[in-house]
């Protein structure tokens, strides 16, 4: 007991010499328990110098016959590795011996310590894993550790070897038949988490997990459902076999299990099972808590987007649950889902808008009502019969609180502005609003009546009333604060439209995902959204249309240079914008008016149309400058561009941070930049290539054969073609087994113009090193299929 | 790190108050944060039916710690011990809470919880829970309720100490854990290995009577 107290109090070693010396005596006592506990306590309160004194005893303890003592020493070693790694590393011989111990847990602890000591040495870990997978591991805990280390080894060696069967996969598969459940589960989990795992490799793991699904123990069911849920995100077909077992789990006592089962079924379901699922979910929803409900809603939303034909039943379901009791977050999630469905599925628009209208009739959340009214204002006038929504909106004007009333007035006015036939009736309604008790409502009604009724050009008036405010709110607020009341009125045009562009935020580390139960992974185009926002905020580029693709940043300078520049290529339909991210690494310099002079003499199809300079680039604060080129629309033009950075440099006094007044013009040569065919291709994978291939149809298919000439090996040729086309390999077909004479590679992508493309490549080696390739392309547009062949022929 | 690690082990009473807890992670920096966690965890798990279904009665063998070295009617005594009934939640329940995984078991008025990271192997957590649960059962000699736990708090704390050290699992076998704890305490009343046979018999009879009267 005394030991526990000492550990809790954790004094530092020099404070309590008496304690430490008596502990050291205990370490060599006859009673094993005292030895073990003394070791643990000492190691917790020790510092470097004391540690060297007791090191001898610790080394002896590690190989002690008594397992309790050995475990104590090993576990203390693991803790000490954080603070005194060099000392602990000297014990590796003893630890190695302990790994061979007969006592089960000693082996476990020794393995953990040895791995931690050697974890930076990949070869050593590899050797450790190989020797133990062949040898015998006595405790289930040690076996689990071994499985984890094995997956680590597999992960690290994936890049190097091209073998068909991964190394150690057989070991993992063998563990699936171990006695202890924790080992079976750990192995199944490890297999599902392998990089680029194929369906063949997954099958044994999924079979085992399926057995767990019907276990009597909730923990096993939970573990299995959670793992299958993760697998369903990437390999839904592999999980479909378990659907029947999962349907029975929907009524499980443990709500977490039930929710996970439902979301998995929603991911793996096909069209015919959707109706059945919906019925089951309806009874289920009333049982679970709000946070689970939100997870289910999001899963339903993705399901609806996957099967747009089922929108009617799914939309009915959403509106039904919208009517029931629920918290704000929950209802907001439902409304958001309905809005997204309306936006993405045109056939669902009318019914969706009607559902939303019925909802605002007795919605208790002002925020939601105003959002829906605003949305109605945008979408309603575009429908075939806008007048039917007027009644719902006008009722809001009478029945709700001031905020909602004001929102309703704005919406009515939008209808009036967009739909001429309704204008006179809207005027009548708006005139009635002039007598409202709230001043905001009256003001808005007056404004709309006057502007809509006046004779002005329709477009101007609409822009004035309903156009979005270009000016960032932050700047507006700042300017308003700085404005002092004077003779001149506040000029809104004087507010700067530029915002200091924030560096695009890093994605949060995977360890801290905020969603509760297996939320969907962050969508890949999230950086595209950020780029899109950035580019559309710049007026010169705002009318280029939709951003098709942004490439990854390409370095244009070497490391450790004075100015670091990388470029991102943004591809639009008829334009290309180069975004140069510049960083000034010289503290004594301030750069101003930074532009990039681009020489497009080797890119005939491009013509420069605009360039946006960067006004100021101080030390260590990255900035962006843009150059836009026009190119023939729809044509995947390629070319080389040479770049030169031009700027005015001003000396900065490092102590004060002030820059001098005059500067010197200077230039800095950057590397060349190329726009290639792969830039026009978005990497988009498909989960079932065969289905997609069949549904694409052979009308736009083009097949041709090419001789790639002598290559180092098949893998190199495959990689070269994949990089040339810039498409996404599917079903793990980019991995070429070594020593194979032929290989089939399946690629998919989306070409500019939003054309889906699927490519099937068949490679063969004849002769010593000659590689021949047969290319079959299917897409929705034959011109695109031809273009793909062009790329390969010229590449 | 890839070594399986435990974040905390909690033993709460039927209202969610602490009986014995041990934290092995810095995620809960001070006591108020810890107590808030315990309270909300307790409320959440009360809602799930961890207690209503699956209540089964199980035999608990207590004989492993009694030394029957020179007792002639050894067999008779061990037979007596077979008849100690204890209400028991047979299966462990599991839940996700604040991006941790919690496995838990309830018995009488004590609630056992083990917390691990989101991506931890749930079955390892259950093994730790089971080890803790069974070891406490052995140490309290079958009467696993709040009063006994509080009276033998030192045993419980020692038990916690022997299961996990700084987050790393030390031992999961309940018999070994209870054995280590028993050899720690020099207290006369606690360890079973130091009592004489008749004393142990008396204690057992007492427990039997108590549980039959409940």
mmCIF file of C-alpha atoms in Angstrom, chain A residues 1 3-4 7-8 33-34 37 40 44 68 71-72 75-76 78-79 105 108-109 112 115-116 119 141 144-145 148-149 152 181-183 185-186 189 212 216-223 226 253-257 289 291-292 510-513 515-517, chain B residues 1-5 22 27 44 47-49 52-53 91-96 99-101 103-104 117-124 126-127 153-155 157-158 160-173 176 179-181 183-186:
data_model
loop_
_atom_site.group_PDB
_atom_site.id
_atom_site.type_symbol
_atom_site.label_atom_id
_atom_site.label_comp_id
_atom_site.label_asym_id
_atom_site.label_seq_id
_atom_site.Cartn_x
_atom_site.Cartn_y
_atom_site.Cartn_z
ATOM 1 C CA UNK A 1 0.000 0.000 0.000
ATOM 2 C CA UNK A 3 4.065 1.895 -2.691
ATOM 3 C CA UNK A 4 0.805 3.178 -4.064
ATOM 4 C CA UNK A 7 3.478 6.806 -6.491
ATOM 5 C CA UNK A 8 0.536 9.099 -5.972
ATOM 6 C CA UNK A 33 6.280 -8.579 -4.643
ATOM 7 C CA UNK A 34 8.368 -6.010 -2.845
ATOM 8 C CA UNK A 37 6.662 -2.758 -6.617
ATOM 9 C CA UNK A 40 7.761 0.464 -10.336
ATOM 10 C CA UNK A 44 8.286 6.745 -11.466
ATOM 11 C CA UNK A 68 5.919 -10.251 -11.847
ATOM 12 C CA UNK A 71 6.909 -7.332 -16.031
ATOM 13 C CA UNK A 72 7.381 -4.534 -13.539
ATOM 14 C CA UNK A 75 6.685 -1.676 -17.996
ATOM 15 C CA UNK A 76 8.789 0.831 -16.127
ATOM 16 C CA UNK A 78 8.394 1.646 -21.416
ATOM 17 C CA UNK A 79 7.553 4.660 -19.295
ATOM 18 C CA UNK A 105 2.696 -11.337 -20.109
ATOM 19 C CA UNK A 108 3.899 -9.015 -24.116
ATOM 20 C CA UNK A 109 5.675 -6.308 -22.182
ATOM 21 C CA UNK A 112 6.118 -3.617 -26.488
ATOM 22 C CA UNK A 115 9.334 -2.293 -30.492
ATOM 23 C CA UNK A 116 9.429 1.129 -28.933
ATOM 24 C CA UNK A 119 10.677 1.715 -33.852
ATOM 25 C CA UNK A 141 -2.232 -9.450 -25.813
ATOM 26 C CA UNK A 144 -2.504 -8.367 -30.774
ATOM 27 C CA UNK A 145 0.624 -6.267 -30.480
ATOM 28 C CA UNK A 148 -0.386 -4.187 -35.032
ATOM 29 C CA UNK A 149 3.333 -4.193 -35.722
ATOM 30 C CA UNK A 152 2.815 -1.255 -39.655
ATOM 31 C CA UNK A 181 -11.548 -13.416 -29.699
ATOM 32 C CA UNK A 182 -9.465 -10.314 -29.246
ATOM 33 C CA UNK A 183 -6.844 -11.689 -31.587
ATOM 34 C CA UNK A 185 -10.924 -9.210 -34.049
ATOM 35 C CA UNK A 186 -7.578 -7.430 -34.124
ATOM 36 C CA UNK A 189 -9.553 -5.055 -38.203
ATOM 37 C CA UNK A 212 -19.446 -11.653 -34.575
ATOM 38 C CA UNK A 216 -24.617 -12.728 -27.732
ATOM 39 C CA UNK A 217 -22.084 -10.315 -26.364
ATOM 40 C CA UNK A 218 -22.836 -6.683 -27.139
ATOM 41 C CA UNK A 219 -19.166 -5.784 -27.215
ATOM 42 C CA UNK A 220 -18.480 -8.191 -30.068
ATOM 43 C CA UNK A 221 -21.478 -6.971 -32.013
ATOM 44 C CA UNK A 222 -20.443 -3.377 -31.509
ATOM 45 C CA UNK A 223 -16.862 -3.984 -32.563
ATOM 46 C CA UNK A 226 -18.169 -0.449 -36.262
ATOM 47 C CA UNK A 253 -30.914 -3.166 -27.261
ATOM 48 C CA UNK A 254 -27.757 -1.154 -27.475
ATOM 49 C CA UNK A 255 -28.603 1.992 -29.400
ATOM 50 C CA UNK A 256 -25.080 2.608 -30.619
ATOM 51 C CA UNK A 257 -25.047 -0.798 -32.294
ATOM 52 C CA UNK A 289 -31.373 10.117 -29.070
ATOM 53 C CA UNK A 291 -27.215 12.811 -31.799
ATOM 54 C CA UNK A 292 -27.800 9.380 -33.333
ATOM 55 C CA UNK A 510 -7.397 12.136 -37.931
ATOM 56 C CA UNK A 511 -7.156 11.420 -34.223
ATOM 57 C CA UNK A 512 -9.633 14.085 -33.277
ATOM 58 C CA UNK A 513 -12.630 13.598 -35.506
ATOM 59 C CA UNK A 515 -18.347 13.334 -35.283
ATOM 60 C CA UNK A 516 -19.659 10.652 -32.975
ATOM 61 C CA UNK A 517 -20.420 7.447 -34.755
ATOM 62 C CA UNK B 1 1.328 4.473 -29.831
ATOM 63 C CA UNK B 2 0.367 1.087 -31.002
ATOM 64 C CA UNK B 3 0.542 -0.389 -27.511
ATOM 65 C CA UNK B 4 -2.997 -0.866 -26.207
ATOM 66 C CA UNK B 5 -3.557 1.705 -23.521
ATOM 67 C CA UNK B 22 -7.788 5.950 -11.514
ATOM 68 C CA UNK B 27 -7.190 14.463 -21.080
ATOM 69 C CA UNK B 44 -25.623 8.288 -20.346
ATOM 70 C CA UNK B 47 -30.291 5.157 -19.986
ATOM 71 C CA UNK B 48 -29.075 2.089 -21.792
ATOM 72 C CA UNK B 49 -30.389 -1.044 -20.260
ATOM 73 C CA UNK B 52 -32.459 -5.108 -16.891
ATOM 74 C CA UNK B 53 -31.586 -7.734 -19.468
ATOM 75 C CA UNK B 91 -22.334 -9.555 -20.330
ATOM 76 C CA UNK B 92 -20.418 -6.340 -20.553
ATOM 77 C CA UNK B 93 -22.025 -3.423 -22.336
ATOM 78 C CA UNK B 94 -20.288 -0.928 -24.566
ATOM 79 C CA UNK B 95 -20.891 2.640 -25.637
ATOM 80 C CA UNK B 96 -19.159 5.483 -27.377
ATOM 81 C CA UNK B 99 -15.047 10.031 -28.805
ATOM 82 C CA UNK B 100 -13.938 7.406 -26.269
ATOM 83 C CA UNK B 101 -15.005 3.813 -26.036
ATOM 84 C CA UNK B 103 -17.084 -0.762 -21.588
ATOM 85 C CA UNK B 104 -19.023 -1.254 -18.406
ATOM 86 C CA UNK B 117 -9.346 5.509 -27.142
ATOM 87 C CA UNK B 118 -11.687 5.594 -30.082
ATOM 88 C CA UNK B 119 -9.618 3.226 -32.179
ATOM 89 C CA UNK B 120 -8.710 0.801 -29.426
ATOM 90 C CA UNK B 121 -9.540 -2.877 -29.667
ATOM 91 C CA UNK B 122 -12.799 -3.147 -27.754
ATOM 92 C CA UNK B 123 -12.160 -6.735 -26.766
ATOM 93 C CA UNK B 124 -8.947 -5.819 -25.004
ATOM 94 C CA UNK B 126 -13.406 -5.921 -22.040
ATOM 95 C CA UNK B 127 -10.665 -8.240 -20.872
ATOM 96 C CA UNK B 153 -11.059 0.531 -0.240
ATOM 97 C CA UNK B 154 -7.400 -0.240 0.226
ATOM 98 C CA UNK B 155 -7.832 -3.566 -1.517
ATOM 99 C CA UNK B 157 -6.964 0.647 -4.853
ATOM 100 C CA UNK B 158 -4.241 -1.959 -4.757
ATOM 101 C CA UNK B 160 -6.388 -0.982 -9.622
ATOM 102 C CA UNK B 161 -2.686 -0.529 -9.212
ATOM 103 C CA UNK B 162 -1.958 -4.100 -10.185
ATOM 104 C CA UNK B 163 -4.045 -4.105 -13.339
ATOM 105 C CA UNK B 164 -2.780 -1.088 -15.234
ATOM 106 C CA UNK B 165 0.457 0.821 -14.788
ATOM 107 C CA UNK B 166 0.459 4.241 -16.371
ATOM 108 C CA UNK B 167 -1.974 3.123 -19.040
ATOM 109 C CA UNK B 168 -0.201 -0.099 -19.945
ATOM 110 C CA UNK B 169 -1.945 -3.327 -19.061
ATOM 111 C CA UNK B 170 -0.054 -5.243 -16.386
ATOM 112 C CA UNK B 171 -2.316 -8.193 -15.756
ATOM 113 C CA UNK B 172 -5.729 -9.384 -16.818
ATOM 114 C CA UNK B 173 -6.151 -12.643 -14.979
ATOM 115 C CA UNK B 176 -3.320 -13.439 -10.352
ATOM 116 C CA UNK B 179 -3.226 -12.955 -5.421
ATOM 117 C CA UNK B 180 -0.891 -10.011 -5.802
ATOM 118 C CA UNK B 181 -3.203 -7.780 -3.823
ATOM 119 C CA UNK B 183 0.155 -10.696 -0.654
ATOM 120 C CA UNK B 184 0.464 -6.915 -0.418
ATOM 121 C CA UNK B 185 -1.792 -6.254 2.454
ATOM 122 C CA UNK B 186 -0.484 -7.001 5.895
#
